[in-house]
Tab-separated table of C-alpha atoms and ligand atoms in Angstrom:
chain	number	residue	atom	x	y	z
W	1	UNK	CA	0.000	0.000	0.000
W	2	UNK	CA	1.412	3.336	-0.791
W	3	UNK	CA	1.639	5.870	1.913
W	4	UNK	CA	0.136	8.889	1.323
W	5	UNK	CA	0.950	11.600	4.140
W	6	UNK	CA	-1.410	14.511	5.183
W	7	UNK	CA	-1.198	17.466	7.962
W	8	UNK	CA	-3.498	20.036	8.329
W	9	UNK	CA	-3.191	23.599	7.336
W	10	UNK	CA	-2.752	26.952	8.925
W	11	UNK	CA	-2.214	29.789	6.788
W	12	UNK	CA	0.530	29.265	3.724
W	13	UNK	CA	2.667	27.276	6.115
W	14	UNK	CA	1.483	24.039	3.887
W	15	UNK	CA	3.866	24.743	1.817
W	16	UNK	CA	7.299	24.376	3.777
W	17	UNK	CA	6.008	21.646	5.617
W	18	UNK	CA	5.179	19.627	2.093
W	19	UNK	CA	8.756	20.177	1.104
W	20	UNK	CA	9.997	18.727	4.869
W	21	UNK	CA	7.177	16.315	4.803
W	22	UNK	CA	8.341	15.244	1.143
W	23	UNK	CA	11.471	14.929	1.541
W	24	UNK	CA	12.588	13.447	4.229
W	25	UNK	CA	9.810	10.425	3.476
W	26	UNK	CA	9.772	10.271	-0.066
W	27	UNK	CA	5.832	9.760	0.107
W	28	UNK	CA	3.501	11.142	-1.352
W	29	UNK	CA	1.764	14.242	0.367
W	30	UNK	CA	-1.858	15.341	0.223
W	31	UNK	CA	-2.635	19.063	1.142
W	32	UNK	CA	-6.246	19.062	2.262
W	33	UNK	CA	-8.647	21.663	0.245
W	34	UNK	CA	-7.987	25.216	1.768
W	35	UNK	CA	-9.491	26.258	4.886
W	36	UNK	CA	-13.580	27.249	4.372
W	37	UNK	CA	-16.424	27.156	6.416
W	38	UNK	CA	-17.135	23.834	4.927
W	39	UNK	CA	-13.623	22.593	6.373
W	40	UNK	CA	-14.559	24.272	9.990
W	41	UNK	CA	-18.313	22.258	9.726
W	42	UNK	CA	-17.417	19.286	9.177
W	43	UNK	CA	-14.701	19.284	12.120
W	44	UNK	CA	-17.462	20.579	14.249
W	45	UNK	CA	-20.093	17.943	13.255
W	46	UNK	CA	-17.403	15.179	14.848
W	47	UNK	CA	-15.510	17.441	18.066
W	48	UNK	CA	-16.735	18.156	21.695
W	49	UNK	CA	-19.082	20.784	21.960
W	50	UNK	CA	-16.469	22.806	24.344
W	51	UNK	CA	-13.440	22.444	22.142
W	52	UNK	CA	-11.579	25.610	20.298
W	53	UNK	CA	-11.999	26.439	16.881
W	54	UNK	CA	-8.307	25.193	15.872
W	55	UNK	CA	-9.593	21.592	16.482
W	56	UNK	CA	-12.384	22.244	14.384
W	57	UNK	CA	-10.357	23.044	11.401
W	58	UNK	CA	-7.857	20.345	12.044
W	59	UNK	CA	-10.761	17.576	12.494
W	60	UNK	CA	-12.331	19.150	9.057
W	61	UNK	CA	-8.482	18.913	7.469
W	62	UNK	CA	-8.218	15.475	8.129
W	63	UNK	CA	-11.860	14.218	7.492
W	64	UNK	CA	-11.360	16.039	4.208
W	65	UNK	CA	-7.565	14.129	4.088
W	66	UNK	CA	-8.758	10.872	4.481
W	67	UNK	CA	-11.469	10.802	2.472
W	68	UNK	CA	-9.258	12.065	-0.491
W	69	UNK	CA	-6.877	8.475	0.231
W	70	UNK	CA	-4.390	9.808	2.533
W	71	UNK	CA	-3.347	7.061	5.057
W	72	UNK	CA	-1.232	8.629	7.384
W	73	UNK	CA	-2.140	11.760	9.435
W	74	UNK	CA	0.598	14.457	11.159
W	75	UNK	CA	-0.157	16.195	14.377
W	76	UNK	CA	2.422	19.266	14.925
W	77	UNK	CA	0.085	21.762	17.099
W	78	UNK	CA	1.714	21.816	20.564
W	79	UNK	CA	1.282	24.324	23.699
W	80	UNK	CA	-1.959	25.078	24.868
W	81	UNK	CA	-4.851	22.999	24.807
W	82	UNK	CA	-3.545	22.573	21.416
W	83	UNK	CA	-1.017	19.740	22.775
W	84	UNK	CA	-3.643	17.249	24.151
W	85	UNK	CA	-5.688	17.277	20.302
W	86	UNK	CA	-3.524	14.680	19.009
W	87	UNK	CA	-4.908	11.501	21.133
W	88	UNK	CA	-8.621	12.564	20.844
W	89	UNK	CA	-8.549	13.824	17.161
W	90	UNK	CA	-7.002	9.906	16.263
W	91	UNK	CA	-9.778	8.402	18.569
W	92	UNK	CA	-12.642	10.350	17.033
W	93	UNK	CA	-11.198	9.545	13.618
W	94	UNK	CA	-10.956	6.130	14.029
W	95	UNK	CA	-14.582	5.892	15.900
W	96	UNK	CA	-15.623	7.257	12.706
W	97	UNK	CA	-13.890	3.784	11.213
W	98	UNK	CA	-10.706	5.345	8.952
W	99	UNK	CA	-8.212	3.470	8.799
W	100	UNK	CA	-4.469	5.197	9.199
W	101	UNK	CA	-1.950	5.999	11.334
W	102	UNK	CA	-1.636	8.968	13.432
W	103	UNK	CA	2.090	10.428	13.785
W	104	UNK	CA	1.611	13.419	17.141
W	105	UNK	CA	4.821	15.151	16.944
W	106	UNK	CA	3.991	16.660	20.150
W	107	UNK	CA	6.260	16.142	22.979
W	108	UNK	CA	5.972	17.255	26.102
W	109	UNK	CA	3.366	19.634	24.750
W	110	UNK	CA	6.026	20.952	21.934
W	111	UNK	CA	6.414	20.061	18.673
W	112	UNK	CA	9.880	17.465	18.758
W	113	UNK	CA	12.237	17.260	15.714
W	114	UNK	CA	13.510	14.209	16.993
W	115	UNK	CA	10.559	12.449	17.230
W	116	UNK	CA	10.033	13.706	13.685
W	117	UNK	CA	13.281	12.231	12.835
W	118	UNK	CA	12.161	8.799	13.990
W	119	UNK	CA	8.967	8.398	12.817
W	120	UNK	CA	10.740	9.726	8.920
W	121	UNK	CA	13.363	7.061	9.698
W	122	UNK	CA	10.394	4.325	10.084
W	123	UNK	CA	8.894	5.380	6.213
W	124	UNK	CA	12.281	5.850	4.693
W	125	UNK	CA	14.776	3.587	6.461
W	126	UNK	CA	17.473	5.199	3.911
W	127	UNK	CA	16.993	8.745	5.503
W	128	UNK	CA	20.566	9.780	6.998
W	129	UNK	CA	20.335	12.363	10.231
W	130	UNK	CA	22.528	14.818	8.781
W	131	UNK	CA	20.373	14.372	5.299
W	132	UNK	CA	17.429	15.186	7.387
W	133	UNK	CA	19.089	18.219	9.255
W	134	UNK	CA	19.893	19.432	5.760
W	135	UNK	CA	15.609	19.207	4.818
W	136	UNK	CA	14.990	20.769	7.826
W	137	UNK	CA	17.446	23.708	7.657
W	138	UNK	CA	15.934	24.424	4.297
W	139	UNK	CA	12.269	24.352	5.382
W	140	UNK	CA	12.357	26.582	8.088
W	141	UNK	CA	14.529	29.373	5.408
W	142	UNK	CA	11.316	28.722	3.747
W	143	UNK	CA	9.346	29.659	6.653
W	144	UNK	CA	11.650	32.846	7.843
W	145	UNK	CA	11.626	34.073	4.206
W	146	UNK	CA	7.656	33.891	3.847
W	147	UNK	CA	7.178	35.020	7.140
W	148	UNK	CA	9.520	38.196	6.418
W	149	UNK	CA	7.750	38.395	2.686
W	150	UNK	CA	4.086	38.329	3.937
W	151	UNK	CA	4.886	41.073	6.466
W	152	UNK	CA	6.743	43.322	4.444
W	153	UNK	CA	3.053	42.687	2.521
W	154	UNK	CA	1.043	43.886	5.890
W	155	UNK	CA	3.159	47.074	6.625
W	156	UNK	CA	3.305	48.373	2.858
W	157	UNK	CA	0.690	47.332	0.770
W	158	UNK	CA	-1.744	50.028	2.341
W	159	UNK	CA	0.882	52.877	1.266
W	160	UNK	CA	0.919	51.421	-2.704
W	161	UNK	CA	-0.496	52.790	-6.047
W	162	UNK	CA	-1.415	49.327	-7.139
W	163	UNK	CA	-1.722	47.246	-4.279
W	164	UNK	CA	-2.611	44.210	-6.522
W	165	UNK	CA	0.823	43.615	-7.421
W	166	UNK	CA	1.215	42.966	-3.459
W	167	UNK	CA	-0.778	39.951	-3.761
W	168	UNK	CA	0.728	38.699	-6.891
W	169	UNK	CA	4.077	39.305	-5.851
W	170	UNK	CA	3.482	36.691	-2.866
W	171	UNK	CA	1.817	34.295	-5.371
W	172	UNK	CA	4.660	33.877	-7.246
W	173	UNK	CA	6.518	33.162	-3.903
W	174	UNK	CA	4.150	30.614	-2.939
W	175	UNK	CA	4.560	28.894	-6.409
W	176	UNK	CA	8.396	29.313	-6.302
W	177	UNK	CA	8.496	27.577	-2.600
W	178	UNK	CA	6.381	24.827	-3.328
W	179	UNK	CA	8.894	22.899	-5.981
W	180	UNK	CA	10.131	19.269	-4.500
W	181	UNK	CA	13.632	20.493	-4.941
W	182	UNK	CA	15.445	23.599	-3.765
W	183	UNK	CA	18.993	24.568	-3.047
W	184	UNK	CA	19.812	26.834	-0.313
W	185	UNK	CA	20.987	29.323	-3.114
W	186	UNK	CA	17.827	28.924	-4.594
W	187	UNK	CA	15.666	29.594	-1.786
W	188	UNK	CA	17.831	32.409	-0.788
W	189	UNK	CA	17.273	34.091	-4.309
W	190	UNK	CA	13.517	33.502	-4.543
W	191	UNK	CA	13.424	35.692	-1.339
W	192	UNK	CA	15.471	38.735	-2.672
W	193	UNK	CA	13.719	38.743	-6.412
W	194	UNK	CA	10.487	38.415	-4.603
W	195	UNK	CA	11.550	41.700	-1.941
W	196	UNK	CA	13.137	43.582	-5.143
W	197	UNK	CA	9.568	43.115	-7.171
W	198	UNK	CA	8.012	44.409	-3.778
W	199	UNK	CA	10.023	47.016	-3.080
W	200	UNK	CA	10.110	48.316	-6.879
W	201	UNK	CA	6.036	48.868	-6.504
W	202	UNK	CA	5.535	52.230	-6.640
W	203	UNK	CA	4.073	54.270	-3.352
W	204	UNK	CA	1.651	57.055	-3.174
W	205	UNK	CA	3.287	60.106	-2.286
W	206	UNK	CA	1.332	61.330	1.059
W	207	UNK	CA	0.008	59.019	3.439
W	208	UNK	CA	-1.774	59.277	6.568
W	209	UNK	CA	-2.843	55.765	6.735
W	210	UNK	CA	-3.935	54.112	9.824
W	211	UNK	CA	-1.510	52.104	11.936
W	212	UNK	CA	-3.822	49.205	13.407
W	213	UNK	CA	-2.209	46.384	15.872
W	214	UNK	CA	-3.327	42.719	15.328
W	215	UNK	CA	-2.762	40.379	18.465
W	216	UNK	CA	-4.177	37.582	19.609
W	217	UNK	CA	-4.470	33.494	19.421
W	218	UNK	CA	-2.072	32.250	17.282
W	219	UNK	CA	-4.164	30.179	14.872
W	220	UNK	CA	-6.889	32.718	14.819
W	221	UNK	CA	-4.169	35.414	13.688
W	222	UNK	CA	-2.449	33.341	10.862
W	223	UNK	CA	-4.333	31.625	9.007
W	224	UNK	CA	-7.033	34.243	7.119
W	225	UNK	CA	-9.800	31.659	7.142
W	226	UNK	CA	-9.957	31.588	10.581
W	227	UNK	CA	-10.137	35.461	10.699
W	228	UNK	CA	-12.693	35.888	7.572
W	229	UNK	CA	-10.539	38.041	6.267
W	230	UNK	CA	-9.386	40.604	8.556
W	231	UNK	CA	-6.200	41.381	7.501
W	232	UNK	CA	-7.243	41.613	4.122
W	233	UNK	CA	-9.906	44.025	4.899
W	234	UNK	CA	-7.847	46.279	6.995
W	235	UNK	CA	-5.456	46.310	4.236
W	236	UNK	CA	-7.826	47.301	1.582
W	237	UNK	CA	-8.903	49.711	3.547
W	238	UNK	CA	-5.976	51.714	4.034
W	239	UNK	CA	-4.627	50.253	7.017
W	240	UNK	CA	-1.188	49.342	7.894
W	241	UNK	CA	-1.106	46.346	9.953
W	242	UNK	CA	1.457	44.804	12.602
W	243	UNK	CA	1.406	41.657	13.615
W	244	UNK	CA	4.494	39.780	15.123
W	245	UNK	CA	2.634	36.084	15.970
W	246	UNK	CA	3.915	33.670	12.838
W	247	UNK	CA	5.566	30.412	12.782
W	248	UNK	CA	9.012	32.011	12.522
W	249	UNK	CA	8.163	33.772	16.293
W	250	UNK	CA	6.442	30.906	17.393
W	251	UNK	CA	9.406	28.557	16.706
W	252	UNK	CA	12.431	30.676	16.978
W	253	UNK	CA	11.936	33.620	18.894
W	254	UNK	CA	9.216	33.050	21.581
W	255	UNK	CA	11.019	30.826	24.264
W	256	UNK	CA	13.771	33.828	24.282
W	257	UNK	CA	11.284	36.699	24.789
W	258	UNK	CA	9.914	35.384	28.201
W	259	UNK	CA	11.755	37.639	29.779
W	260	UNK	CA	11.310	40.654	27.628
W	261	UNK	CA	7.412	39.611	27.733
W	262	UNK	CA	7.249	39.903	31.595
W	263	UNK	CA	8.953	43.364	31.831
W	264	UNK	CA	7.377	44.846	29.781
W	265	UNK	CA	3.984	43.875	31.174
W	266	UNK	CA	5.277	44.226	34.752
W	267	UNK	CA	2.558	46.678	35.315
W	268	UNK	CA	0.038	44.426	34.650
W	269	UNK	CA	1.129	40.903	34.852
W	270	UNK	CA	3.431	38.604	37.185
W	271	UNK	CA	3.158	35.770	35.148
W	272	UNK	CA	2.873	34.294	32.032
W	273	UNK	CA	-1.257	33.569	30.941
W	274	UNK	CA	-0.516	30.602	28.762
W	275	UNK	CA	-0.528	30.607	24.991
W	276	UNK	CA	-0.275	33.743	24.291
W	277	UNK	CA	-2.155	35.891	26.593
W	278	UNK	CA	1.232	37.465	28.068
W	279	UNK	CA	2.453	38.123	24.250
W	280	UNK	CA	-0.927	40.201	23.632
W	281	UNK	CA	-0.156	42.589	26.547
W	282	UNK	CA	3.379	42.837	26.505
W	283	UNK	CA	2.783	44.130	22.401
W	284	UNK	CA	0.224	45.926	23.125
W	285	UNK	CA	1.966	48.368	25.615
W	286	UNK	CA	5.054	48.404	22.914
W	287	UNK	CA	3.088	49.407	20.380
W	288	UNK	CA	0.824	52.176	22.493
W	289	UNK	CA	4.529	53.382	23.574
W	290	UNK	CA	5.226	53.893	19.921
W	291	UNK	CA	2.348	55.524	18.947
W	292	UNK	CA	-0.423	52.968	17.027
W	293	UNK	CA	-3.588	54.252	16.568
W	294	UNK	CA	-5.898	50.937	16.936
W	295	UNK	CA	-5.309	47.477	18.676
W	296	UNK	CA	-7.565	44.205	17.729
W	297	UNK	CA	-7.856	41.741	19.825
W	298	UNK	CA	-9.004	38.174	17.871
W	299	UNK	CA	-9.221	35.005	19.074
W	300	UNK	CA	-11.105	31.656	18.689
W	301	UNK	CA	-13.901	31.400	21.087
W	302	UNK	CA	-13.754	30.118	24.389
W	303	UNK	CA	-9.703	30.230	23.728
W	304	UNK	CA	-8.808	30.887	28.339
W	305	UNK	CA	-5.613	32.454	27.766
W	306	UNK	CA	-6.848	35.089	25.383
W	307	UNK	CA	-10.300	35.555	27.754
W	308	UNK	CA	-7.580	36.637	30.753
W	309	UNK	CA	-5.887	39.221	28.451
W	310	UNK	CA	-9.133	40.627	27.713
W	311	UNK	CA	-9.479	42.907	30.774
W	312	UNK	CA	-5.536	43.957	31.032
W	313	UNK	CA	-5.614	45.197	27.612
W	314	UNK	CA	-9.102	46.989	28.052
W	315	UNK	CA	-6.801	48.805	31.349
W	316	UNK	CA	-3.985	49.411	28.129
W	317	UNK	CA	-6.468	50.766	26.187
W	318	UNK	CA	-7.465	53.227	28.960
W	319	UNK	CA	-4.078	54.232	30.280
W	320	UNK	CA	-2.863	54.872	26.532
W	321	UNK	CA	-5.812	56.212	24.803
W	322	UNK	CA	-5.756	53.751	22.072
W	323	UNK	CA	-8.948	52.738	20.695
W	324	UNK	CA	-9.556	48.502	21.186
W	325	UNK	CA	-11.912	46.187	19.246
W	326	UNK	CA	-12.254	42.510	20.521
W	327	UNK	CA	-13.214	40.156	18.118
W	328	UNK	CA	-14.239	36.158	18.653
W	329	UNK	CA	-14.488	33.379	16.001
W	330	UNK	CA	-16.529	30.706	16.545
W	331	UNK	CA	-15.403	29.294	13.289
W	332	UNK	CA	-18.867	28.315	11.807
W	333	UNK	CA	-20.095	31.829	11.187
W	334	UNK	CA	-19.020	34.650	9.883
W	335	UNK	CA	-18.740	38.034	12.943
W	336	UNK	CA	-21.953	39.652	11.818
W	337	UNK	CA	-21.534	43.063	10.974
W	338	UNK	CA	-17.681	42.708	10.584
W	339	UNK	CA	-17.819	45.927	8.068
W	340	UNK	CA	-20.050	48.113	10.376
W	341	UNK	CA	-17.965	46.904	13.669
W	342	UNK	CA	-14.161	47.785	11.503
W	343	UNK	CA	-16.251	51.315	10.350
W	344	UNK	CA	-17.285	52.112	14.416
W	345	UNK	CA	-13.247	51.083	15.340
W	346	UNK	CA	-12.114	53.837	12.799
W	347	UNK	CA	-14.322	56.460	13.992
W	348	UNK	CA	-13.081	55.934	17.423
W	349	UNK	CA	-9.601	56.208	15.657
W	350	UNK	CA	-10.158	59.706	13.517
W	351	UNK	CA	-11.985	61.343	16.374
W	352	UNK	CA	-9.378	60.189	18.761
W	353	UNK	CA	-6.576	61.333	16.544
W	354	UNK	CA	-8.420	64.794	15.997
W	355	UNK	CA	-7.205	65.625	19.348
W	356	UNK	CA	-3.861	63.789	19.584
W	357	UNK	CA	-1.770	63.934	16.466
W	358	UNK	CA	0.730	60.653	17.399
W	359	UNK	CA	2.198	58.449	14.569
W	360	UNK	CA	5.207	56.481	14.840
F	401	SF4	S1	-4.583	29.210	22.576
F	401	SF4	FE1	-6.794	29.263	22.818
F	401	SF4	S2	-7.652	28.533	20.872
F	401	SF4	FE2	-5.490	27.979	20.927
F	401	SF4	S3	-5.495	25.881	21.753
F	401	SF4	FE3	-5.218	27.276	23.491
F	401	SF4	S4	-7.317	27.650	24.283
F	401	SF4	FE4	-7.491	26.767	22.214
């Protein structure tokens, strides 16, 4: 029986996990259909009433997986509740009678690269360690240089003539990354021809756009689905948006910012809320320090660590003057009135702005 390998998605990260995935097996790999409401549905038709929205979509990825002939199933998601999906996800999948095999990558609620190592090792007994380092190296440039590309994207696409080339521009990237085989030269290169097409995009010549601040739940804030949009809307709106929770931060950067997190919160917080809650506040004070005009505040509902930011950055909001929406996903319907809500948020902005010019 051939082996036929699926994950689920968040956001474009699909695509450097394929080429690890890919590699380092030799199998084949099937993406499951992009995130929809459909995807979240399903997932909800099978999970515990109680359970976050990022189970949701992973349940829907790997009904959707399995029914399209994939046999084996990766679980990456750790931290969080997020750590303890693996075991029921495989149960509920096989109550439901598929037959597969589950692979959790999750150890000791993180994701383990040695465990990933093994479990490659049992598919493709030829895979050498240093072989596999090599993959791995090369999948996370992948992720750094997308990461870096999409938010070059969030901070500049607002200030552009034609802001369409923004989205093509990171098309091609996505097409360019998602080849079986790339050198490191390669990668490398598709990174600076992609940020020399960006940067070559002409800019309008005044701009008072709006500077909006996106923090949150993690899965909620990358992957657009999950959000209906929000980024996209901000953007075509005029906005610039920051955002500093993606996969690069998650797996390079966060276990060294504990520290920073907790003094610059020290205020507010002693400890850390889990997930991250502590990240939300400790940004949200930077970025009120610097000057932002707006902060949203997403996450999936019923997501605890997010809930206990809620009234620390609602204190933020107050001590800076810097307007706050709070938005939660429930993942099977759209926030009604998402337009009017974003159109009440920028009113607060302009008529708080009217009285205090700041800008970064
Ligand atoms: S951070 Fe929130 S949404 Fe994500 S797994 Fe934890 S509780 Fe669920």
């Amino acid at each position: 029986m051939n082996k036929i390998i699926s994950f689920p998605h968040i956001s474009y990260y699909y695509i450097p996990i394929r080429y690890i995935i890919r590699n380092i097996t030799k199998c084949e790999i099937l993406i499951p259909e992009s995130n929809s409401l459909n995807t979240v549905s399903i997932g909800a038709k099978y999970s515990p009433n109680d359970v976050c929205m990022p189970f949701k979509y992973n349940l829907g990825n790997y009904i959707n997986a399995l029914n399209r002939g994939a046999n084996f199933l990766i679980q990456a998601g750790g931290g969080c509740r997020y750590g303890y999906y693996a075991e029921l996800q495989e149960q509920i999948l096989k109550e439901l009678g598929y037959n597969f095999k589950f692979i959790n990558l999750i150890k000791n609620n993180h994701i383990s690269i040695i465990k990933l190592y093994n479990e490659a090792k049992k598919i493709n007994n030829k895979l050498l360690f240093i072989e596999y380092v090599f993959y791995l190296i090369k999948g996370f440039l992948i992720i750094v240089f997308m990461d870096k590309t999409h938010k070059y994207i969030r901070e500049n696409q607002a200030l552009s003539i034609n802001p369409k080339e923004y989205k093509k521009a990171f098309q091609i990237l996505k097409i360019a990354y998602s080849k079986d085989k790339l050198s490191i030269l390669k990668i490398i290169k598709i990174y600076i021809n992609s940020k020399k097409a960006l940067k070559s995009i002409p800019k309008k010549q005044n701009n008072n756009n709006i500077k909006i601040l996106i923090i949150g739940e993690l899965y909620t804030l990358m992957d657009s689905t999950a959000n209906n949009n929000l980024e996209n809307i901000l953007i075509d709106s005029g906005s610039i948006i920051y955002r500093y929770t993606d996969l690069t931060y998650l797996l390079f950067k966060k276990k060294f910012a504990r520290t920073k997190i907790l003094k610059t919160s020290r205020k507010y917080l002693k400890y850390t809320l889990g997930a991250d809650g502590a990240e939300s506040i400790a940004h949200a004070i930077e970025h009120c320090k610097k000057g932002i005009d707006g902060i949203i505040h997403i996450k999936s509902y019923g997501c605890v660590p997010e809930i206990n930011a809620i009234p620390i950055l609602s204190q933020i909001s107050k001590d800076y003057n810097v307007p706050i929406m709070y938005l939660s996903y429930d993942g099977e319907n759209n926030i009604a009135n998402i337009d009017t809500k974003i159109e009440a948020f920028y009113d607060m902005i302009n008529e708080k702005n009217k009285k205090n010019n700041t800008y970064f």
